[in-house]
Short mmCIF file of N, CA, C and O and ligand atoms in Angstrom, two decimals:
data_model
loop_
_atom_site.label_atom_id
_atom_site.label_comp_id
_atom_site.label_asym_id
_atom_site.label_seq_id
_atom_site.Cartn_x
_atom_site.Cartn_y
_atom_site.Cartn_z
N MET V 3 17.51 2.07 -7.63
CA MET V 3 16.06 1.84 -7.54
C MET V 3 15.74 1.06 -6.25
O MET V 3 16.39 0.08 -5.96
N TYR V 4 14.78 1.51 -5.50
CA TYR V 4 14.39 0.77 -4.30
C TYR V 4 12.94 0.32 -4.43
O TYR V 4 12.21 0.79 -5.30
N SER V 5 12.55 -0.60 -3.57
CA SER V 5 11.21 -1.17 -3.65
C SER V 5 10.33 -0.67 -2.51
O SER V 5 10.80 -0.39 -1.41
N VAL V 6 9.05 -0.58 -2.81
CA VAL V 6 8.06 -0.17 -1.81
C VAL V 6 6.93 -1.20 -1.85
O VAL V 6 6.82 -2.01 -2.77
N ALA V 7 6.07 -1.13 -0.83
CA ALA V 7 4.96 -2.08 -0.73
C ALA V 7 3.80 -1.64 -1.61
O ALA V 7 3.52 -0.44 -1.74
N GLU V 8 3.14 -2.62 -2.22
CA GLU V 8 1.90 -2.32 -2.94
C GLU V 8 0.85 -3.34 -2.54
O GLU V 8 1.10 -4.55 -2.52
N VAL V 9 -0.36 -2.85 -2.25
CA VAL V 9 -1.47 -3.71 -1.86
C VAL V 9 -2.26 -4.10 -3.10
O VAL V 9 -2.62 -3.25 -3.92
N ASP V 10 -2.52 -5.41 -3.25
CA ASP V 10 -3.46 -5.87 -4.28
C ASP V 10 -4.85 -5.58 -3.75
O ASP V 10 -5.34 -6.24 -2.84
N GLN V 11 -5.49 -4.56 -4.31
CA GLN V 11 -6.75 -4.09 -3.76
C GLN V 11 -7.90 -5.08 -3.98
O GLN V 11 -8.87 -5.07 -3.24
N GLU V 12 -7.76 -5.94 -4.97
CA GLU V 12 -8.79 -6.95 -5.19
C GLU V 12 -8.77 -7.99 -4.07
O GLU V 12 -9.81 -8.35 -3.51
N ILE V 13 -7.55 -8.46 -3.74
CA ILE V 13 -7.43 -9.45 -2.66
C ILE V 13 -7.80 -8.82 -1.33
O ILE V 13 -8.62 -9.36 -0.58
N CYS V 14 -7.20 -7.67 -1.03
CA CYS V 14 -7.45 -7.02 0.26
C CYS V 14 -8.91 -6.63 0.42
O CYS V 14 -9.51 -6.82 1.48
N GLY V 15 -9.51 -6.13 -0.65
CA GLY V 15 -10.89 -5.67 -0.58
C GLY V 15 -11.89 -6.78 -0.33
O GLY V 15 -13.03 -6.52 0.08
N ALA V 16 -11.49 -8.02 -0.59
CA ALA V 16 -12.38 -9.15 -0.35
C ALA V 16 -12.38 -9.58 1.12
O ALA V 16 -13.12 -10.47 1.51
N THR V 17 -11.51 -8.93 1.90
CA THR V 17 -11.42 -9.26 3.34
C THR V 17 -11.99 -8.09 4.12
O THR V 17 -12.22 -7.02 3.58
N LYS V 18 -12.18 -8.26 5.40
CA LYS V 18 -12.53 -7.13 6.28
C LYS V 18 -11.35 -6.80 7.18
O LYS V 18 -11.50 -6.29 8.28
N CYS V 19 -10.17 -7.12 6.67
CA CYS V 19 -8.94 -7.07 7.46
C CYS V 19 -8.33 -5.67 7.40
O CYS V 19 -8.37 -5.02 6.38
N ARG V 20 -7.75 -5.23 8.50
CA ARG V 20 -6.97 -3.98 8.51
C ARG V 20 -5.64 -4.19 9.22
O ARG V 20 -5.03 -3.22 9.69
N LEU V 21 -5.24 -5.42 9.33
CA LEU V 21 -4.15 -5.77 10.24
C LEU V 21 -2.85 -5.02 9.96
O LEU V 21 -2.21 -4.51 10.87
N CYS V 22 -2.46 -4.93 8.70
CA CYS V 22 -1.16 -4.33 8.38
C CYS V 22 -1.08 -2.88 8.83
O CYS V 22 0.01 -2.39 9.15
N THR V 23 -2.21 -2.19 8.86
CA THR V 23 -2.19 -0.76 9.19
C THR V 23 -1.76 -0.52 10.64
O THR V 23 -1.41 0.58 11.01
N GLN V 24 -1.81 -1.58 11.46
CA GLN V 24 -1.42 -1.45 12.87
C GLN V 24 0.06 -1.72 13.11
O GLN V 24 0.55 -1.54 14.21
N PHE V 25 0.78 -2.18 12.09
CA PHE V 25 2.15 -2.63 12.30
C PHE V 25 3.20 -1.82 11.56
O PHE V 25 4.38 -1.94 11.86
N CYS V 26 2.83 -1.05 10.56
CA CYS V 26 3.84 -0.28 9.82
C CYS V 26 4.53 0.70 10.78
O CYS V 26 3.86 1.46 11.48
N PRO V 27 5.85 0.70 10.82
CA PRO V 27 6.55 1.59 11.75
C PRO V 27 6.57 3.05 11.30
O PRO V 27 6.94 3.93 12.08
N GLU V 28 6.17 3.30 10.06
CA GLU V 28 6.14 4.68 9.55
C GLU V 28 4.71 5.22 9.66
O GLU V 28 3.78 4.61 9.14
N GLY V 29 4.56 6.35 10.32
CA GLY V 29 3.23 6.94 10.48
C GLY V 29 2.59 7.30 9.15
O GLY V 29 3.27 7.74 8.22
N ASN V 30 1.28 7.07 9.05
CA ASN V 30 0.51 7.48 7.87
C ASN V 30 1.10 6.95 6.57
O ASN V 30 1.17 7.67 5.58
N THR V 31 1.51 5.70 6.57
CA THR V 31 2.13 5.14 5.37
C THR V 31 1.30 4.01 4.77
O THR V 31 1.04 4.00 3.58
N ILE V 32 0.88 3.06 5.58
CA ILE V 32 -0.08 2.08 5.06
C ILE V 32 -1.41 2.40 5.72
O ILE V 32 -1.55 2.39 6.93
N LEU V 33 -2.35 2.77 4.90
CA LEU V 33 -3.60 3.38 5.35
C LEU V 33 -4.78 2.57 4.85
O LEU V 33 -4.62 1.68 4.01
N TYR V 34 -5.96 2.89 5.35
CA TYR V 34 -7.15 2.15 4.95
C TYR V 34 -8.13 3.10 4.27
O TYR V 34 -8.49 4.13 4.83
N ASP V 35 -8.52 2.75 3.05
CA ASP V 35 -9.47 3.55 2.29
C ASP V 35 -10.88 3.05 2.60
O ASP V 35 -11.26 1.94 2.21
N GLU V 36 -11.63 3.86 3.33
CA GLU V 36 -12.97 3.44 3.78
C GLU V 36 -13.93 3.30 2.60
O GLU V 36 -14.88 2.52 2.66
N VAL V 37 -13.73 4.06 1.55
CA VAL V 37 -14.64 4.01 0.40
C VAL V 37 -14.41 2.72 -0.39
O VAL V 37 -15.35 1.99 -0.70
N LYS V 38 -13.16 2.45 -0.70
CA LYS V 38 -12.85 1.22 -1.46
C LYS V 38 -12.83 -0.02 -0.59
O LYS V 38 -12.94 -1.13 -1.10
N GLY V 39 -12.65 0.17 0.71
CA GLY V 39 -12.58 -0.98 1.61
C GLY V 39 -11.28 -1.76 1.47
O GLY V 39 -11.27 -2.98 1.63
N THR V 40 -10.18 -1.06 1.19
CA THR V 40 -8.89 -1.73 1.10
C THR V 40 -7.80 -0.88 1.75
O THR V 40 -7.93 0.33 1.86
N ALA V 41 -6.73 -1.58 2.10
CA ALA V 41 -5.52 -0.87 2.50
C ALA V 41 -4.82 -0.33 1.26
O ALA V 41 -5.02 -0.83 0.15
N TYR V 42 -4.03 0.73 1.44
CA TYR V 42 -3.19 1.23 0.35
C TYR V 42 -1.93 1.86 0.97
O TYR V 42 -1.91 2.15 2.17
N VAL V 43 -0.92 2.03 0.14
CA VAL V 43 0.37 2.50 0.64
C VAL V 43 0.68 3.90 0.08
O VAL V 43 0.55 4.13 -1.13
N ALA V 44 1.03 4.81 0.96
CA ALA V 44 1.54 6.12 0.54
C ALA V 44 3.00 5.90 0.14
O ALA V 44 3.89 5.88 0.99
N VAL V 45 3.23 5.68 -1.14
CA VAL V 45 4.54 5.21 -1.57
C VAL V 45 5.66 6.21 -1.31
O VAL V 45 6.82 5.83 -1.18
N ASP V 46 5.33 7.48 -1.23
CA ASP V 46 6.38 8.46 -0.96
C ASP V 46 6.80 8.45 0.51
O ASP V 46 7.76 9.13 0.88
N ARG V 47 6.10 7.68 1.37
CA ARG V 47 6.49 7.56 2.76
C ARG V 47 7.05 6.19 3.10
O ARG V 47 7.71 6.02 4.12
N CYS V 48 6.77 5.20 2.26
CA CYS V 48 7.18 3.82 2.52
C CYS V 48 8.70 3.70 2.48
O CYS V 48 9.34 4.14 1.53
N LYS V 49 9.27 3.07 3.54
CA LYS V 49 10.72 2.89 3.64
C LYS V 49 11.17 1.52 3.15
O LYS V 49 12.34 1.18 3.24
N GLY V 50 10.23 0.69 2.70
CA GLY V 50 10.61 -0.59 2.11
C GLY V 50 11.05 -1.64 3.11
O GLY V 50 11.78 -2.57 2.77
N CYS V 51 10.57 -1.56 4.36
CA CYS V 51 11.04 -2.49 5.40
C CYS V 51 10.44 -3.88 5.28
O CYS V 51 10.94 -4.82 5.89
N GLU V 52 9.33 -4.01 4.57
CA GLU V 52 8.66 -5.29 4.30
C GLU V 52 7.91 -5.88 5.50
O GLU V 52 7.46 -7.02 5.45
N ILE V 53 7.80 -5.13 6.60
CA ILE V 53 7.05 -5.65 7.76
C ILE V 53 5.61 -5.96 7.36
O ILE V 53 5.06 -7.01 7.72
N CYS V 54 5.02 -5.10 6.59
CA CYS V 54 3.61 -5.30 6.21
C CYS V 54 3.42 -6.57 5.36
O CYS V 54 2.38 -7.23 5.45
N VAL V 55 4.42 -6.93 4.58
CA VAL V 55 4.34 -8.15 3.77
C VAL V 55 4.26 -9.37 4.69
O VAL V 55 3.43 -10.26 4.50
N GLY V 56 5.12 -9.36 5.70
CA GLY V 56 5.11 -10.47 6.67
C GLY V 56 3.79 -10.53 7.43
O GLY V 56 3.27 -11.62 7.69
N ILE V 57 3.26 -9.38 7.80
CA ILE V 57 1.98 -9.36 8.52
C ILE V 57 0.87 -9.92 7.64
O ILE V 57 0.07 -10.77 8.06
N CYS V 58 0.80 -9.48 6.40
CA CYS V 58 -0.28 -9.94 5.52
C CYS V 58 -0.11 -11.42 5.17
O CYS V 58 -1.06 -12.18 5.16
N ASP V 59 1.13 -11.84 4.90
CA ASP V 59 1.37 -13.24 4.53
C ASP V 59 1.21 -14.18 5.73
O ASP V 59 0.47 -15.17 5.65
N ASP V 60 1.89 -13.88 6.82
CA ASP V 60 2.03 -14.85 7.91
C ASP V 60 0.95 -14.73 8.98
O ASP V 60 0.56 -15.73 9.57
N LEU V 61 0.50 -13.50 9.25
CA LEU V 61 -0.49 -13.32 10.34
C LEU V 61 -1.90 -13.29 9.77
O LEU V 61 -2.77 -14.04 10.20
N ALA V 62 -2.12 -12.44 8.77
CA ALA V 62 -3.46 -12.34 8.19
C ALA V 62 -3.73 -13.47 7.19
O ALA V 62 -4.89 -13.79 6.93
N LYS V 63 -2.68 -14.03 6.61
CA LYS V 63 -2.80 -15.14 5.64
C LYS V 63 -3.55 -14.73 4.37
O LYS V 63 -4.27 -15.53 3.79
N HIS V 64 -3.40 -13.46 3.97
CA HIS V 64 -4.11 -13.01 2.77
C HIS V 64 -3.19 -12.78 1.57
O HIS V 64 -3.69 -12.68 0.45
N HIS V 65 -1.91 -12.65 1.79
CA HIS V 65 -0.95 -12.54 0.68
C HIS V 65 -1.33 -11.42 -0.31
O HIS V 65 -1.31 -11.61 -1.52
N ALA V 66 -1.67 -10.27 0.23
CA ALA V 66 -2.14 -9.16 -0.61
C ALA V 66 -1.10 -8.08 -0.84
O ALA V 66 -1.35 -7.15 -1.60
N ILE V 67 0.07 -8.17 -0.21
CA ILE V 67 1.07 -7.11 -0.35
C ILE V 67 2.33 -7.68 -0.99
O ILE V 67 2.82 -8.73 -0.58
N LYS V 68 2.80 -6.97 -1.99
CA LYS V 68 4.06 -7.34 -2.65
C LYS V 68 4.97 -6.12 -2.65
O LYS V 68 4.50 -4.99 -2.66
N MET V 69 6.28 -6.38 -2.66
CA MET V 69 7.24 -5.30 -2.84
C MET V 69 7.47 -5.10 -4.33
O MET V 69 7.63 -6.07 -5.08
N LEU V 70 7.46 -3.85 -4.76
CA LEU V 70 7.65 -3.53 -6.17
C LEU V 70 8.69 -2.42 -6.31
O LEU V 70 8.72 -1.51 -5.48
N PRO V 71 9.51 -2.48 -7.36
CA PRO V 71 10.37 -1.32 -7.65
C PRO V 71 9.50 -0.08 -7.76
O PRO V 71 8.40 -0.13 -8.35
N ILE V 72 9.95 1.01 -7.21
CA ILE V 72 9.08 2.18 -7.05
C ILE V 72 8.54 2.71 -8.38
O ILE V 72 7.43 3.23 -8.44
N ASP V 73 9.28 2.51 -9.45
CA ASP V 73 8.78 3.01 -10.74
C ASP V 73 7.72 2.09 -11.35
O ASP V 73 7.18 2.40 -12.40
N GLN V 74 7.42 0.97 -10.70
CA GLN V 74 6.38 0.08 -11.22
C GLN V 74 5.08 0.15 -10.41
O GLN V 74 4.11 -0.52 -10.73
N VAL V 75 5.08 0.96 -9.33
CA VAL V 75 3.87 1.07 -8.51
C VAL V 75 2.81 1.83 -9.27
O VAL V 75 3.08 2.87 -9.85
N LYS V 76 1.58 1.31 -9.26
CA LYS V 76 0.54 1.98 -10.03
C LYS V 76 -0.67 2.43 -9.21
O LYS V 76 -1.40 3.32 -9.61
N ASN V 77 -0.91 1.84 -8.05
CA ASN V 77 -2.14 2.14 -7.33
C ASN V 77 -2.13 3.51 -6.66
O ASN V 77 -1.46 3.72 -5.67
N GLY V 78 -2.86 4.44 -7.21
CA GLY V 78 -3.14 5.67 -6.49
C GLY V 78 -2.17 6.81 -6.67
O GLY V 78 -2.45 7.93 -6.28
N PHE V 79 -1.01 6.58 -7.27
CA PHE V 79 -0.04 7.66 -7.38
C PHE V 79 0.51 7.76 -8.80
O PHE V 79 0.72 6.77 -9.47
N ASP V 80 0.81 8.96 -9.21
CA ASP V 80 1.62 9.19 -10.40
C ASP V 80 3.03 9.50 -9.95
O ASP V 80 3.23 10.27 -9.02
N ILE V 81 4.00 8.90 -10.60
CA ILE V 81 5.38 9.23 -10.28
C ILE V 81 5.92 10.09 -11.42
O ILE V 81 5.95 9.66 -12.56
N SER V 82 6.30 11.28 -11.13
CA SER V 82 6.80 12.18 -12.16
C SER V 82 8.26 12.48 -11.90
O SER V 82 8.82 12.10 -10.89
N LYS V 83 8.88 13.18 -12.82
CA LYS V 83 10.29 13.52 -12.65
C LYS V 83 10.50 14.48 -11.49
O LYS V 83 11.60 14.61 -10.98
N VAL V 84 9.46 15.19 -11.09
CA VAL V 84 9.63 16.16 -10.02
C VAL V 84 9.17 15.63 -8.67
O VAL V 84 9.20 16.33 -7.69
N GLY V 85 8.76 14.37 -8.60
CA GLY V 85 8.36 13.82 -7.31
C GLY V 85 7.08 13.04 -7.42
O GLY V 85 6.76 12.48 -8.46
N PHE V 86 6.33 13.01 -6.32
CA PHE V 86 5.12 12.21 -6.26
C PHE V 86 3.91 13.12 -6.17
O PHE V 86 3.91 14.14 -5.52
N LYS V 87 2.85 12.68 -6.83
CA LYS V 87 1.63 13.49 -6.86
C LYS V 87 0.45 12.54 -6.70
O LYS V 87 0.27 11.63 -7.50
N ARG V 88 -0.36 12.75 -5.68
CA ARG V 88 -1.51 11.88 -5.46
C ARG V 88 -2.52 12.17 -6.56
O ARG V 88 -2.86 13.30 -6.83
N THR V 89 -3.00 11.12 -7.22
CA THR V 89 -4.02 11.31 -8.25
C THR V 89 -5.40 11.31 -7.60
O THR V 89 -5.61 10.76 -6.55
N LEU V 90 -6.32 11.94 -8.27
CA LEU V 90 -7.68 12.01 -7.76
C LEU V 90 -8.60 11.16 -8.62
O LEU V 90 -9.82 11.22 -8.47
N VAL V 91 -8.02 10.34 -9.47
CA VAL V 91 -8.79 9.57 -10.46
C VAL V 91 -9.90 8.78 -9.80
O VAL V 91 -11.05 8.80 -10.24
N ASP V 92 -9.58 8.05 -8.71
CA ASP V 92 -10.55 7.14 -8.13
C ASP V 92 -11.48 7.82 -7.14
O ASP V 92 -12.50 7.27 -6.76
N SER V 93 -11.11 9.02 -6.68
CA SER V 93 -11.90 9.61 -5.63
C SER V 93 -12.84 10.70 -6.13
O SER V 93 -13.63 11.24 -5.38
N GLU V 94 -12.78 11.00 -7.44
CA GLU V 94 -13.68 12.03 -7.97
C GLU V 94 -14.79 11.40 -8.78
O GLU V 94 -14.68 10.30 -9.26
S1 SF4 B 124 -2.94 -7.30 6.14
FE1 SF4 B 124 -3.31 -7.70 3.94
S2 SF4 B 124 -5.51 -8.20 3.79
FE2 SF4 B 124 -5.14 -7.21 5.79
S3 SF4 B 124 -5.57 -5.01 5.42
FE3 SF4 B 124 -3.37 -5.34 5.09
S4 SF4 B 124 -3.17 -5.71 2.87
FE4 SF4 B 124 -5.32 -6.00 3.40
S1 SF4 B 125 7.22 -1.75 3.65
FE1 SF4 B 125 7.46 -1.03 5.78
S2 SF4 B 125 7.30 1.21 5.61
FE2 SF4 B 125 6.46 0.37 3.73
S3 SF4 B 125 4.23 0.22 4.09
FE3 SF4 B 125 5.17 -1.79 4.59
S4 SF4 B 125 5.56 -1.70 6.81
FE4 SF4 B 125 5.23 0.40 6.08
#
């Protein structure tokens, strides 16, 4: 089991910050949802490097990103036995 980043959307959404999205070394992995006004992580692309955690904790000082075992991630994705599937629950 490996860990990926998860954004606390309540904490992040209370800021106007987008800082972490500029530092993730993986393209299109930590993204910004303009509708919700928060960052979120495409967990099937996240390599678990934890750079975004350091950016949010030490540079932005918002402490909104935690590393979670991939089977415990809940924001925005369903994890099934056949892979990852983006849910449309929040966007419809
Ligand atoms: S650095 Fe933290 S507060 Fe800023 S956008 Fe990323 S998750 Fe949100
Ligand atoms: S843990 Fe690394 S790869 Fe994953 S979202 Fe954060 S910076 Fe990107």
